[in-house]
Amino acid sequence: MASTVPFSPAKVQMLQATNCHGHAPFGSCFAVPRTGPRPRSVAVRVSSEQEAAAAVRAPSGRSIEECEADAVAGRFPAPAAFVRPKAPDGTPEIRPLDMPKRPRRNRRSPALRAAFQETTISPANLVLPLFIHEGEEDAPIGAMPGCFRLGWQHGLLDEVYKARDVGVNSFVLFPKVPDALKSPTGVEAYNDNGLVPRTIRLLKDKFPDIIVYTDVALDPYSSDGHDGIVREDGVILNDETVYQLCKQAVSQVHLFSWYYVLELVDEYATVH
C-alpha cells in the first residue's frame, strides 16, 4: 500500500520515473534535493509501509527503528530544558509568595468547624428501613445477608427501640405479604387491617413521636410480582394501576390522619 510521508524540513522536488513507454509505474516516485528555496513542505509517495517507516525520522535525525531500539534498551533522551514564558513588558518584578501551607483557618479546631460548616448530618436525618412479615420470629433475608424480616409484634419493637436509643426516629416499612393474600390486582394493598396498617398502629401506640413512611406500591401484593397490573398479553395497565395505588394511598392517609388528630388533641390538652 502506498503511503504519504511529510518532509517538512527538507526542500525537495518531485521527480517521476518513467518507463520506456513514458508512463510512471505505480508508487515509483522519489525525491531529490532542490537547488532553489521552497517555501512549503512537500509529500513523497512511497511504495510500501516499510519504506514509509524508514523514510520517517525523529527530530533528532534518527530513524524509528533506532528510537525503538533505544526505548527497548531503556535509553531515553533527556527532557528539553524548561524555559519560563516571558511576561508582558511592564510586569512588576516581585518575590513569589511563600505559602508552604494551605490556609485552613476554618478547619483548625472543632469550634471553628462547627461555626462555618454548612451541612450537619445526625442520626435524626436518617430513615431506617424495616422489613416486616406476619410471623412472630425474625427471619433472615437470603438475598440480603445480615438483614432480617422482623416479627411485627416482637422483633419490630426491639429494632425500633434500639434505633431510637442512638437517635434514629424515622422508619420506612417494607412488608412481606403471604402468597395466599396476593392477587393480580393487589387488592390487599388497601386492606385497612393489613400488615402495614396494623404495624403502623402498633408503632404509633408504642412510640407516638416517631415518623413512619410507607411504600405506596403494588409489587408486595401482586401475584405477578410486578409493580403494576399485567394484562394477559404482558401489557402493563398504567391507568388501572394508578387507580389501585390511589386507593392504597387513601387507606394509609386515613390512618395517618387519625394519629395526627390525636396528636393535635394531646397538644391542645397540654396547652390548656
PDB file of C-alpha atoms in Angstrom:
ATOM      1  CA  MET A   1       0.000   0.000   0.000  1.00  0.00           C
ATOM      2  CA  ALA A   2       1.345   3.433  -0.876  1.00  0.00           C
ATOM      3  CA  SER A   3       1.892   5.900   1.960  1.00  0.00           C
ATOM      4  CA  THR A   4       2.413   9.632   2.142  1.00  0.00           C
ATOM      5  CA  VAL A   5       5.343  10.875   4.217  1.00  0.00           C
ATOM      6  CA  PRO A   6       5.832  14.574   5.068  1.00  0.00           C
ATOM      7  CA  PHE A   7       9.269  16.123   4.715  1.00  0.00           C
ATOM      8  CA  SER A   8       8.839  19.474   6.401  1.00  0.00           C
ATOM      9  CA  PRO A   9      12.483  20.484   6.976  1.00  0.00           C
ATOM     10  CA  ALA A  10      13.825  19.473   3.575  1.00  0.00           C
ATOM     11  CA  LYS A  11      13.434  21.365   0.347  1.00  0.00           C
ATOM     12  CA  VAL A  12      12.729  18.726  -2.292  1.00  0.00           C
ATOM     13  CA  GLN A  13      11.049  18.466  -5.603  1.00  0.00           C
ATOM     14  CA  MET A  14       9.078  15.593  -7.046  1.00  0.00           C
ATOM     15  CA  LEU A  15      10.582  13.644  -9.953  1.00  0.00           C
ATOM     16  CA  GLN A  16       8.665  10.817 -11.543  1.00  0.00           C
ATOM     17  CA  ALA A  17      10.468   7.849 -13.034  1.00  0.00           C
ATOM     18  CA  THR A  18       9.100   6.737 -16.358  1.00  0.00           C
ATOM     19  CA  ASN A  19       9.337   3.509 -18.216  1.00  0.00           C
ATOM     20  CA  CYS A  20      10.068   3.033 -21.827  1.00  0.00           C
ATOM     21  CA  HIS A  21       6.504   3.995 -22.740  1.00  0.00           C
ATOM     22  CA  GLY A  22       6.729   7.265 -20.881  1.00  0.00           C
ATOM     23  CA  HIS A  23       4.381   6.163 -18.082  1.00  0.00           C
ATOM     24  CA  ALA A  24       5.237   6.245 -14.433  1.00  0.00           C
ATOM     25  CA  PRO A  25       4.876   2.901 -12.647  1.00  0.00           C
ATOM     26  CA  PHE A  26       2.601   2.914  -9.575  1.00  0.00           C
ATOM     27  CA  GLY A  27       4.367   4.092  -6.463  1.00  0.00           C
ATOM     28  CA  SER A  28       7.726   4.811  -8.179  1.00  0.00           C
ATOM     29  CA  CYS A  29       8.072   8.488  -7.295  1.00  0.00           C
ATOM     30  CA  PHE A  30      11.215   9.622  -5.493  1.00  0.00           C
ATOM     31  CA  ALA A  31      12.670  12.868  -4.165  1.00  0.00           C
ATOM     32  CA  VAL A  32      15.933  14.663  -4.867  1.00  0.00           C
ATOM     33  CA  PRO A  33      17.331  17.847  -3.343  1.00  0.00           C
ATOM     34  CA  ARG A  34      16.247  21.064  -4.946  1.00  0.00           C
ATOM     35  CA  THR A  35      18.707  23.822  -5.558  1.00  0.00           C
ATOM     36  CA  GLY A  36      16.340  26.740  -5.086  1.00  0.00           C
ATOM     37  CA  PRO A  37      14.370  27.646  -1.985  1.00  0.00           C
ATOM     38  CA  ARG A  38      10.910  26.123  -1.461  1.00  0.00           C
ATOM     39  CA  PRO A  39       8.524  27.939   0.849  1.00  0.00           C
ATOM     40  CA  ARG A  40       6.407  24.968   1.903  1.00  0.00           C
ATOM     41  CA  SER A  41       6.779  21.284   2.736  1.00  0.00           C
ATOM     42  CA  VAL A  42       6.045  18.554   0.207  1.00  0.00           C
ATOM     43  CA  ALA A  43       4.989  14.924   0.479  1.00  0.00           C
ATOM     44  CA  VAL A  44       6.687  11.895  -1.004  1.00  0.00           C
ATOM     45  CA  ARG A  45       4.681   8.828  -2.043  1.00  0.00           C
ATOM     46  CA  VAL A  46       6.487   5.595  -1.332  1.00  0.00           C
ATOM     47  CA  SER A  47       5.527   2.127  -2.414  1.00  0.00           C
ATOM     48  CA  SER A  48       5.163   0.357   0.946  1.00  0.00           C
ATOM     49  CA  GLU A  49       4.655   0.913   4.659  1.00  0.00           C
ATOM     50  CA  GLN A  50       8.176  -0.367   5.333  1.00  0.00           C
ATOM     51  CA  GLU A  51       9.658   2.288   3.069  1.00  0.00           C
ATOM     52  CA  ALA A  52       7.453   4.904   4.717  1.00  0.00           C
ATOM     53  CA  ALA A  53       8.688   3.912   8.185  1.00  0.00           C
ATOM     54  CA  ALA A  54      12.274   4.010   7.006  1.00  0.00           C
ATOM     55  CA  ALA A  55      11.781   7.442   5.456  1.00  0.00           C
ATOM     56  CA  VAL A  56      10.312   8.991   8.597  1.00  0.00           C
ATOM     57  CA  ARG A  57      12.927  10.273  11.004  1.00  0.00           C
ATOM     58  CA  ALA A  58      12.728  11.641  14.512  1.00  0.00           C
ATOM     59  CA  PRO A  59      13.562  15.284  15.261  1.00  0.00           C
ATOM     60  CA  SER A  60      16.985  14.063  16.386  1.00  0.00           C
ATOM     61  CA  GLY A  61      17.645  12.715  12.884  1.00  0.00           C
ATOM     62  CA  ARG A  62      17.405   9.025  13.832  1.00  0.00           C
ATOM     63  CA  SER A  63      15.023   6.539  12.272  1.00  0.00           C
ATOM     64  CA  ILE A  64      12.042   4.995  14.012  1.00  0.00           C
ATOM     65  CA  GLU A  65      13.877   1.671  14.323  1.00  0.00           C
ATOM     66  CA  GLU A  66      16.780   3.348  16.099  1.00  0.00           C
ATOM     67  CA  CYS A  67      14.430   5.127  18.521  1.00  0.00           C
ATOM     68  CA  GLU A  68      12.559   1.887  19.246  1.00  0.00           C
ATOM     69  CA  ALA A  69      15.814   0.045  19.918  1.00  0.00           C
ATOM     70  CA  ASP A  70      16.872   2.732  22.410  1.00  0.00           C
ATOM     71  CA  ALA A  71      13.493   2.560  24.124  1.00  0.00           C
ATOM     72  CA  VAL A  72      13.700  -1.234  24.491  1.00  0.00           C
ATOM     73  CA  ALA A  73      17.204  -0.868  25.932  1.00  0.00           C
ATOM     74  CA  GLY A  74      15.991   1.762  28.398  1.00  0.00           C
ATOM     75  CA  ARG A  75      17.870   4.630  26.803  1.00  0.00           C
ATOM     76  CA  PHE A  76      15.584   7.651  26.715  1.00  0.00           C
ATOM     77  CA  PRO A  77      16.533  11.157  25.596  1.00  0.00           C
ATOM     78  CA  ALA A  78      16.893  13.813  28.230  1.00  0.00           C
ATOM     79  CA  PRO A  79      13.892  16.145  28.512  1.00  0.00           C
ATOM     80  CA  ALA A  80      14.161  19.546  26.963  1.00  0.00           C
ATOM     81  CA  ALA A  81      15.245  22.341  29.261  1.00  0.00           C
ATOM     82  CA  PHE A  82      12.378  24.259  30.847  1.00  0.00           C
ATOM     83  CA  VAL A  83      12.018  27.783  29.552  1.00  0.00           C
ATOM     84  CA  ARG A  84       9.794  30.052  31.599  1.00  0.00           C
ATOM     85  CA  PRO A  85       7.423  32.032  29.376  1.00  0.00           C
ATOM     86  CA  LYS A  86       8.215  35.706  29.204  1.00  0.00           C
ATOM     87  CA  ALA A  87       5.829  38.057  30.960  1.00  0.00           C
ATOM     88  CA  PRO A  88       4.459  41.121  29.164  1.00  0.00           C
ATOM     89  CA  ASP A  89       6.558  44.270  29.216  1.00  0.00           C
ATOM     90  CA  GLY A  90       5.867  46.343  32.317  1.00  0.00           C
ATOM     91  CA  THR A  91       5.072  43.391  34.577  1.00  0.00           C
ATOM     92  CA  PRO A  92       6.397  44.243  38.070  1.00  0.00           C
ATOM     93  CA  GLU A  93       9.130  42.025  39.452  1.00  0.00           C
ATOM     94  CA  ILE A  94       8.106  40.770  42.880  1.00  0.00           C
ATOM     95  CA  ARG A  95       9.142  37.985  45.197  1.00  0.00           C
ATOM     96  CA  PRO A  96       6.844  34.944  44.925  1.00  0.00           C
ATOM     97  CA  LEU A  97       4.568  34.467  47.921  1.00  0.00           C
ATOM     98  CA  ASP A  98       5.939  31.965  50.394  1.00  0.00           C
ATOM     99  CA  MET A  99       2.958  29.676  51.131  1.00  0.00           C
ATOM    100  CA  PRO A 100       4.222  26.259  52.241  1.00  0.00           C
ATOM    101  CA  LYS A 101       0.818  25.508  53.795  1.00  0.00           C
ATOM    102  CA  ARG A 102      -2.740  25.913  52.610  1.00  0.00           C
ATOM    103  CA  PRO A 103      -4.880  28.310  54.657  1.00  0.00           C
ATOM    104  CA  ARG A 104      -7.100  26.016  56.688  1.00  0.00           C
ATOM    105  CA  ARG A 105      -8.349  28.520  59.228  1.00  0.00           C
ATOM    106  CA  ASN A 106     -11.949  27.314  59.020  1.00  0.00           C
ATOM    107  CA  ARG A 107     -10.938  23.726  59.796  1.00  0.00           C
ATOM    108  CA  ARG A 108      -8.355  24.288  62.519  1.00  0.00           C
ATOM    109  CA  SER A 109     -10.459  23.374  65.554  1.00  0.00           C
ATOM    110  CA  PRO A 110     -13.821  21.727  66.336  1.00  0.00           C
ATOM    111  CA  ALA A 111     -15.230  25.099  67.383  1.00  0.00           C
ATOM    112  CA  LEU A 112     -14.333  26.748  64.059  1.00  0.00           C
ATOM    113  CA  ARG A 113     -15.589  23.775  62.071  1.00  0.00           C
ATOM    114  CA  ALA A 114     -18.917  23.932  63.899  1.00  0.00           C
ATOM    115  CA  ALA A 115     -19.143  27.673  63.236  1.00  0.00           C
ATOM    116  CA  PHE A 116     -18.532  27.516  59.474  1.00  0.00           C
ATOM    117  CA  GLN A 117     -19.896  24.146  58.352  1.00  0.00           C
ATOM    118  CA  GLU A 118     -22.872  24.357  56.005  1.00  0.00           C
ATOM    119  CA  THR A 119     -24.307  20.844  56.395  1.00  0.00           C
ATOM    120  CA  THR A 120     -24.901  18.866  59.554  1.00  0.00           C
ATOM    121  CA  ILE A 121     -25.866  15.184  59.414  1.00  0.00           C
ATOM    122  CA  SER A 122     -27.041  13.377  62.510  1.00  0.00           C
ATOM    123  CA  PRO A 123     -28.958  10.142  63.220  1.00  0.00           C
ATOM    124  CA  ALA A 124     -32.141  12.227  63.229  1.00  0.00           C
ATOM    125  CA  ASN A 125     -31.664  12.761  59.466  1.00  0.00           C
ATOM    126  CA  LEU A 126     -31.595   9.018  58.721  1.00  0.00           C
ATOM    127  CA  VAL A 127     -34.503   6.752  57.762  1.00  0.00           C
ATOM    128  CA  LEU A 128     -34.214   3.128  58.853  1.00  0.00           C
ATOM    129  CA  PRO A 129     -35.893   0.520  56.575  1.00  0.00           C
ATOM    130  CA  LEU A 130     -37.900  -2.098  58.451  1.00  0.00           C
ATOM    131  CA  PHE A 131     -38.681  -5.366  56.661  1.00  0.00           C
ATOM    132  CA  ILE A 132     -41.719  -6.947  58.304  1.00  0.00           C
ATOM    133  CA  HIS A 133     -43.722 -10.138  57.934  1.00  0.00           C
ATOM    134  CA  GLU A 134     -46.633 -11.869  59.600  1.00  0.00           C
ATOM    135  CA  GLY A 135     -44.502 -14.268  61.624  1.00  0.00           C
ATOM    136  CA  GLU A 136     -43.666 -13.917  65.280  1.00  0.00           C
ATOM    137  CA  GLU A 137     -39.920 -14.544  64.921  1.00  0.00           C
ATOM    138  CA  ASP A 138     -37.317 -12.706  62.873  1.00  0.00           C
ATOM    139  CA  ALA A 139     -36.463 -14.451  59.586  1.00  0.00           C
ATOM    140  CA  PRO A 140     -33.160 -13.914  57.694  1.00  0.00           C
ATOM    141  CA  ILE A 141     -33.370 -12.497  54.170  1.00  0.00           C
ATOM    142  CA  GLY A 142     -31.320 -14.711  51.861  1.00  0.00           C
ATOM    143  CA  ALA A 143     -30.619 -12.015  49.274  1.00  0.00           C
ATOM    144  CA  MET A 144     -29.537  -9.502  51.949  1.00  0.00           C
ATOM    145  CA  PRO A 145     -27.005 -11.062  54.354  1.00  0.00           C
ATOM    146  CA  GLY A 146     -27.283  -9.647  57.849  1.00  0.00           C
ATOM    147  CA  CYS A 147     -30.828  -8.345  57.313  1.00  0.00           C
ATOM    148  CA  PHE A 148     -33.994  -9.864  58.755  1.00  0.00           C
ATOM    149  CA  ARG A 149     -37.716  -9.740  58.250  1.00  0.00           C
ATOM    150  CA  LEU A 150     -38.897  -8.653  61.649  1.00  0.00           C
ATOM    151  CA  GLY A 151     -41.716 -10.283  63.522  1.00  0.00           C
ATOM    152  CA  TRP A 152     -44.249  -7.496  63.553  1.00  0.00           C
ATOM    153  CA  GLN A 153     -45.034  -7.830  67.264  1.00  0.00           C
ATOM    154  CA  HIS A 154     -41.656  -8.555  68.900  1.00  0.00           C
ATOM    155  CA  GLY A 155     -38.525  -8.101  66.787  1.00  0.00           C
ATOM    156  CA  LEU A 156     -40.019  -4.991  65.223  1.00  0.00           C
ATOM    157  CA  LEU A 157     -40.432  -3.198  68.550  1.00  0.00           C
ATOM    158  CA  ASP A 158     -36.939  -4.185  69.676  1.00  0.00           C
ATOM    159  CA  GLU A 159     -35.413  -2.829  66.462  1.00  0.00           C
ATOM    160  CA  VAL A 160     -37.224   0.493  66.750  1.00  0.00           C
ATOM    161  CA  TYR A 161     -36.255   0.802  70.419  1.00  0.00           C
ATOM    162  CA  LYS A 162     -32.559   0.278  69.641  1.00  0.00           C
ATOM    163  CA  ALA A 163     -32.687   2.742  66.742  1.00  0.00           C
ATOM    164  CA  ARG A 164     -34.298   5.430  68.873  1.00  0.00           C
ATOM    165  CA  ASP A 165     -31.642   4.863  71.518  1.00  0.00           C
ATOM    166  CA  VAL A 166     -28.975   6.101  69.061  1.00  0.00           C
ATOM    167  CA  GLY A 167     -31.071   8.980  67.705  1.00  0.00           C
ATOM    168  CA  VAL A 168     -32.846   7.471  64.663  1.00  0.00           C
ATOM    169  CA  ASN A 169     -36.511   8.444  64.758  1.00  0.00           C
ATOM    170  CA  SER A 170     -37.708   7.838  61.157  1.00  0.00           C
ATOM    171  CA  PHE A 171     -38.679   4.458  59.713  1.00  0.00           C
ATOM    172  CA  VAL A 172     -39.992   3.110  56.400  1.00  0.00           C
ATOM    173  CA  LEU A 173     -41.961  -0.145  56.174  1.00  0.00           C
ATOM    174  CA  PHE A 174     -41.470  -2.883  53.567  1.00  0.00           C
ATOM    175  CA  PRO A 175     -43.926  -5.779  54.032  1.00  0.00           C
ATOM    176  CA  LYS A 176     -43.629  -9.448  53.064  1.00  0.00           C
ATOM    177  CA  VAL A 177     -47.225 -10.398  52.297  1.00  0.00           C
ATOM    178  CA  PRO A 178     -48.222 -14.091  52.384  1.00  0.00           C
ATOM    179  CA  ASP A 179     -48.709 -15.570  48.923  1.00  0.00           C
ATOM    180  CA  ALA A 180     -52.279 -16.513  49.773  1.00  0.00           C
ATOM    181  CA  LEU A 181     -53.170 -12.812  50.075  1.00  0.00           C
ATOM    182  CA  LYS A 182     -51.617 -11.790  46.769  1.00  0.00           C
ATOM    183  CA  SER A 183     -53.717 -11.241  43.652  1.00  0.00           C
ATOM    184  CA  PRO A 184     -53.237  -9.962  40.079  1.00  0.00           C
ATOM    185  CA  THR A 185     -54.783  -6.608  41.062  1.00  0.00           C
ATOM    186  CA  GLY A 186     -53.126  -6.277  44.507  1.00  0.00           C
ATOM    187  CA  VAL A 187     -56.329  -5.685  46.453  1.00  0.00           C
ATOM    188  CA  GLU A 188     -54.545  -6.448  49.733  1.00  0.00           C
ATOM    189  CA  ALA A 189     -52.660  -3.144  49.290  1.00  0.00           C
ATOM    190  CA  TYR A 190     -55.658  -1.153  50.570  1.00  0.00           C
ATOM    191  CA  ASN A 191     -56.832  -3.555  53.238  1.00  0.00           C
ATOM    192  CA  ASP A 192     -57.327  -1.337  56.316  1.00  0.00           C
ATOM    193  CA  ASN A 193     -56.460  -4.285  58.536  1.00  0.00           C
ATOM    194  CA  GLY A 194     -53.476  -5.491  56.516  1.00  0.00           C
ATOM    195  CA  LEU A 195     -49.931  -5.998  57.715  1.00  0.00           C
ATOM    196  CA  VAL A 196     -48.799  -2.412  57.152  1.00  0.00           C
ATOM    197  CA  PRO A 197     -51.795  -0.677  58.833  1.00  0.00           C
ATOM    198  CA  ARG A 198     -51.528  -2.987  61.842  1.00  0.00           C
ATOM    199  CA  THR A 199     -47.809  -2.279  62.090  1.00  0.00           C
ATOM    200  CA  ILE A 200     -48.387   1.464  61.940  1.00  0.00           C
ATOM    201  CA  ARG A 201     -50.935   1.278  64.728  1.00  0.00           C
ATOM    202  CA  LEU A 202     -48.575  -0.789  66.852  1.00  0.00           C
ATOM    203  CA  LEU A 203     -45.624   1.567  66.351  1.00  0.00           C
ATOM    204  CA  LYS A 204     -47.561   4.770  66.879  1.00  0.00           C
ATOM    205  CA  ASP A 205     -49.211   3.412  70.009  1.00  0.00           C
ATOM    206  CA  LYS A 206     -45.846   2.397  71.438  1.00  0.00           C
ATOM    207  CA  PHE A 207     -43.784   5.351  70.123  1.00  0.00           C
ATOM    208  CA  PRO A 208     -46.181   8.247  69.371  1.00  0.00           C
ATOM    209  CA  ASP A 209     -43.448  10.692  68.303  1.00  0.00           C
ATOM    210  CA  ILE A 210     -41.746   8.555  65.633  1.00  0.00           C
ATOM    211  CA  ILE A 211     -42.041   9.268  61.896  1.00  0.00           C
ATOM    212  CA  VAL A 212     -43.319   6.353  59.790  1.00  0.00           C
ATOM    213  CA  TYR A 213     -43.016   6.204  55.998  1.00  0.00           C
ATOM    214  CA  THR A 214     -44.829   3.694  53.807  1.00  0.00           C
ATOM    215  CA  ASP A 215     -44.153   2.355  50.320  1.00  0.00           C
ATOM    216  CA  VAL A 216     -47.134   3.016  48.026  1.00  0.00           C
ATOM    217  CA  ALA A 217     -46.592   0.198  45.544  1.00  0.00           C
ATOM    218  CA  LEU A 218     -48.334  -2.938  44.303  1.00  0.00           C
ATOM    219  CA  ASP A 219     -45.401  -5.330  43.948  1.00  0.00           C
ATOM    220  CA  PRO A 220     -45.598  -6.707  47.552  1.00  0.00           C
ATOM    221  CA  TYR A 221     -49.276  -7.516  46.961  1.00  0.00           C
ATOM    222  CA  SER A 222     -49.231  -8.647  43.310  1.00  0.00           C
ATOM    223  CA  SER A 223     -49.245 -12.342  42.433  1.00  0.00           C
ATOM    224  CA  ASP A 224     -47.305 -11.396  39.278  1.00  0.00           C
ATOM    225  CA  GLY A 225     -44.531  -9.801  41.336  1.00  0.00           C
ATOM    226  CA  HIS A 226     -44.858  -6.653  39.257  1.00  0.00           C
ATOM    227  CA  ASP A 227     -45.497  -3.115  40.438  1.00  0.00           C
ATOM    228  CA  GLY A 228     -48.453  -2.813  38.083  1.00  0.00           C
ATOM    229  CA  ILE A 229     -51.460  -4.751  36.831  1.00  0.00           C
ATOM    230  CA  VAL A 230     -50.343  -7.025  33.997  1.00  0.00           C
ATOM    231  CA  ARG A 231     -52.711  -7.872  31.167  1.00  0.00           C
ATOM    232  CA  GLU A 232     -52.747 -11.436  29.828  1.00  0.00           C
ATOM    233  CA  ASP A 233     -50.665 -10.388  26.802  1.00  0.00           C
ATOM    234  CA  GLY A 234     -47.973  -8.854  29.069  1.00  0.00           C
ATOM    235  CA  VAL A 235     -49.017  -5.212  28.686  1.00  0.00           C
ATOM    236  CA  ILE A 236     -48.943  -3.079  31.855  1.00  0.00           C
ATOM    237  CA  LEU A 237     -52.250  -1.324  32.538  1.00  0.00           C
ATOM    238  CA  ASN A 238     -50.988   2.032  33.743  1.00  0.00           C
ATOM    239  CA  ASP A 239     -54.273   3.826  34.439  1.00  0.00           C
ATOM    240  CA  GLU A 240     -55.776   0.861  36.261  1.00  0.00           C
ATOM    241  CA  THR A 241     -52.587   0.550  38.325  1.00  0.00           C
ATOM    242  CA  VAL A 242     -52.699   4.224  39.293  1.00  0.00           C
ATOM    243  CA  TYR A 243     -56.303   3.748  40.444  1.00  0.00           C
ATOM    244  CA  GLN A 244     -55.234   0.927  42.767  1.00  0.00           C
ATOM    245  CA  LEU A 245     -52.301   2.954  44.076  1.00  0.00           C
ATOM    246  CA  CYS A 246     -54.625   5.867  44.853  1.00  0.00           C
ATOM    247  CA  LYS A 247     -56.843   3.553  46.899  1.00  0.00           C
ATOM    248  CA  GLN A 248     -53.788   2.304  48.781  1.00  0.00           C
ATOM    249  CA  ALA A 249     -52.597   5.856  49.462  1.00  0.00           C
ATOM    250  CA  VAL A 250     -56.046   6.966  50.689  1.00  0.00           C
ATOM    251  CA  SER A 251     -56.200   3.991  53.052  1.00  0.00           C
ATOM    252  CA  GLN A 252     -52.854   4.933  54.577  1.00  0.00           C
ATOM    253  CA  VAL A 253     -53.665   8.651  54.691  1.00  0.00           C
ATOM    254  CA  HIS A 254     -56.819   7.939  56.694  1.00  0.00           C
ATOM    255  CA  LEU A 255     -54.726   6.021  59.186  1.00  0.00           C
ATOM    256  CA  PHE A 256     -52.083   8.726  59.498  1.00  0.00           C
ATOM    257  CA  SER A 257     -54.745  11.440  59.694  1.00  0.00           C
ATOM    258  CA  TRP A 258     -56.269   9.757  62.714  1.00  0.00           C
ATOM    259  CA  TYR A 259     -52.944   9.783  64.553  1.00  0.00           C
ATOM    260  CA  TYR A 260     -52.393  13.399  63.515  1.00  0.00           C
ATOM    261  CA  VAL A 261     -55.747  14.323  65.056  1.00  0.00           C
ATOM    262  CA  LEU A 262     -54.766  12.527  68.240  1.00  0.00           C
ATOM    263  CA  GLU A 263     -51.524  14.496  68.364  1.00  0.00           C
ATOM    264  CA  LEU A 264     -53.421  17.772  67.962  1.00  0.00           C
ATOM    265  CA  VAL A 265     -55.776  16.775  70.785  1.00  0.00           C
ATOM    266  CA  ASP A 266     -52.828  15.969  73.042  1.00  0.00           C
ATOM    267  CA  GLU A 267     -51.163  19.267  72.179  1.00  0.00           C
ATOM    268  CA  TYR A 268     -54.341  21.211  72.871  1.00  0.00           C
ATOM    269  CA  ALA A 269     -54.845  19.456  76.208  1.00  0.00           C
ATOM    270  CA  THR A 270     -51.259  20.228  77.222  1.00  0.00           C
ATOM    271  CA  VAL A 271     -51.539  23.929  76.390  1.00  0.00           C
ATOM    272  CA  HIS A 272     -54.897  24.381  78.100  1.00  0.00           C
TER     273      HIS A 272
END
